[in-house]
Amino acid sequence: MSIKIFHTATRKKEVFSPRQVGKVGIYVCGITAYDVCHIGHARAAVVFDVVVRHLRSRGYAVTYVKNFTDIDDKIIARAQKEGVAFSAIAERFIELHNQDMAALGVETPTITPRATDHIGEMISFINILMEKGFAYAIDGDVYFAVNSFQQYGGLSGRVLDEMQAGARVDINDKKKNPMDFALWKTSKEGEPFWESPWGKGRPGWHIECSAMSRRYLGDTFDIHGGGEDLIFPHHENEIAQSQAASGKPLANYWMHNGFVKVNSEKMSKSLGNIFPIRDILKNYHPEVLRLFMLQSHYRSPIDYSTDSLNEARAGLIRCYTTLRQLKEIAGTSANSAMMPANEKSPSKHKDYINRLNELTEKFDAALDDDFNTAQGLGYVFDVVRLINNFVTAERNILVAGKSAVLQEAKKAFEHFGAVLGILQDDPDHFFLTDKEMESRKRGLDIMEIEKLIKGRQEARIARDWARADEIRSQLAGLHIVLKDSKDNTTWSIE
RNA sequence: GGCGGCAUAGCCAAGUGGCUAAGGCAGCGGUCUGCAAAACCGUUAUUCUCCGGUUCAAAUCCGGAUGCCGCCUCCA
């Protein structure tokens, strides 16, 4: 089974064929470190995290490079506002980014280069472009001449002449063509700078990705990714620079993830609807956020709201309920009411195992098909139902008689979890975390609740059902749902 | 003005030429339970925005209409 990837340049799914057998080089544009990461950054990170996890689960040795832009106008602006060095700003937000990614269960990329550690590479890159006649310097600035690069617009499907017709154009510019973009910018008074053949200055935005991807992955590599907003101009410009310099294609497959909207509107500072990852994770288990994102295809826009997070939470609870069951059964000792498996069991168990294997294969096939996590999750939930069905049907059978199926189920869930980056928590810990977050959100006191439940337990033992039901409906008013088992009562918040 | 995307049940969301249109949430009926909850079993779109067309066959391809959205400026 081959992997298919939707390639932005052709707008079609293409069969993935890596440059070297068994190896994949992937470069994803990371953040500009001037503010905390929001849910949009989370989506890009989670999407490509799953891409890499799936490729690895399919046996590829993946080199994943994700950069940090640590010098740029917005960083400088913030540094000036706060009266600190630009590097202090970058350092701070890179650290916060790393915390957020770790909390989200995003695996650290193989290499996480920073722009300012590669100034020398960028300067020599620009030199090559100058020598080859693709770039020109004016008053300490260096620009890439888009007219010199025939294929400009190939990724985004734009034609230079048509763009210029209606586009807003920089007036009073030194550029030969308004679409020309800066490779190197002169530093203004008081701004950070590096020495260069064109004077004191700093790199333009696009050149860092070209320089760093070449350094770590070579002139041509397999996959280049990022948010769909980067298609133009950023990725178009990267292609122009890199291909002009090397004469070779930059990346064989370009992948772009869709946007996160909030209440059907684009997130933006002016609308004030930016949601930092760290704020959301105060109220939701990180896997809730992952599940919310992975339930849609990575190229579709998703609409963030507390309702959609709550739905994802309900789905995740369904998964963990089954995982908790499995854990409990594994810890169960023989009970006198239980029977050993009968002679019909082996073939029935074989059916369950076959079905599990089949669903696992379908899951993998779904991810092979342009990383269709939504379809894959459908199969995960099919396994949840299958196992719940098994547990119910065989609840009176000794563990020893059904351990083969349980083992296989455990393996299946471990596989799904490893690829999607969910179901990584211990079930009991998951429910504890969930309970704490939900209680805090609603201003409930866990101690109080448990005191009430204890009182109800006593009433139940005394068979005082009226009193027991009274306490339960009191708790129900607080959205607390009780679950009675033989000798204890557990609870959760809906 | 240029380029592109989307429209599937009450909600979210897969499917993009041919078996019964995945899955989640919500709802309904049953089993279980002191009663519940969870879980299980069953059930909830003869139909995929609308109108034409191609085809033996379309939610899926083509043309048109309507609606929503994104990019073209920093942006994941």
PDB file of C-alpha atoms (C1' of nucleotides) in Angstrom, chain A residues 318 322 380-390, chain B residues 23-24 39-42:
ATOM      1  CA  ARG A 318     -15.753   7.174  25.281  1.00  0.00           C
ATOM      2  CA  THR A 322     -13.040   1.431  27.221  1.00  0.00           C
ATOM      3  CA  VAL A 380     -10.798   3.728  16.214  1.00  0.00           C
ATOM      4  CA  PHE A 381     -14.375   4.163  17.390  1.00  0.00           C
ATOM      5  CA  ASP A 382     -15.329   0.960  15.620  1.00  0.00           C
ATOM      6  CA  VAL A 383     -12.706  -0.809  17.718  1.00  0.00           C
ATOM      7  CA  VAL A 384     -14.087   0.858  20.837  1.00  0.00           C
ATOM      8  CA  ARG A 385     -17.507  -0.573  20.087  1.00  0.00           C
ATOM      9  CA  LEU A 386     -16.095  -3.969  19.160  1.00  0.00           C
ATOM     10  CA  ILE A 387     -14.203  -4.263  22.419  1.00  0.00           C
ATOM     11  CA  ASN A 388     -17.099  -2.989  24.507  1.00  0.00           C
ATOM     12  CA  ASN A 389     -19.210  -5.601  22.797  1.00  0.00           C
ATOM     13  CA  PHE A 390     -16.660  -8.274  23.634  1.00  0.00           C
TER      14      PHE A 390
ATOM     15  C1'   G B  23     -17.554   7.734  12.732  1.00  0.00           C
ATOM     16  C1'   G B  24     -18.544  11.286  16.906  1.00  0.00           C
ATOM     17  C1'   A B  39     -21.894  -0.317  28.300  1.00  0.00           C
ATOM     18  C1'   C B  40     -24.435  -3.445  24.798  1.00  0.00           C
ATOM     19  C1'   C B  41     -28.458  -4.350  20.983  1.00  0.00           C
ATOM     20  C1'   G B  42     -31.719  -1.700  17.725  1.00  0.00           C
TER      21        G B  42
END
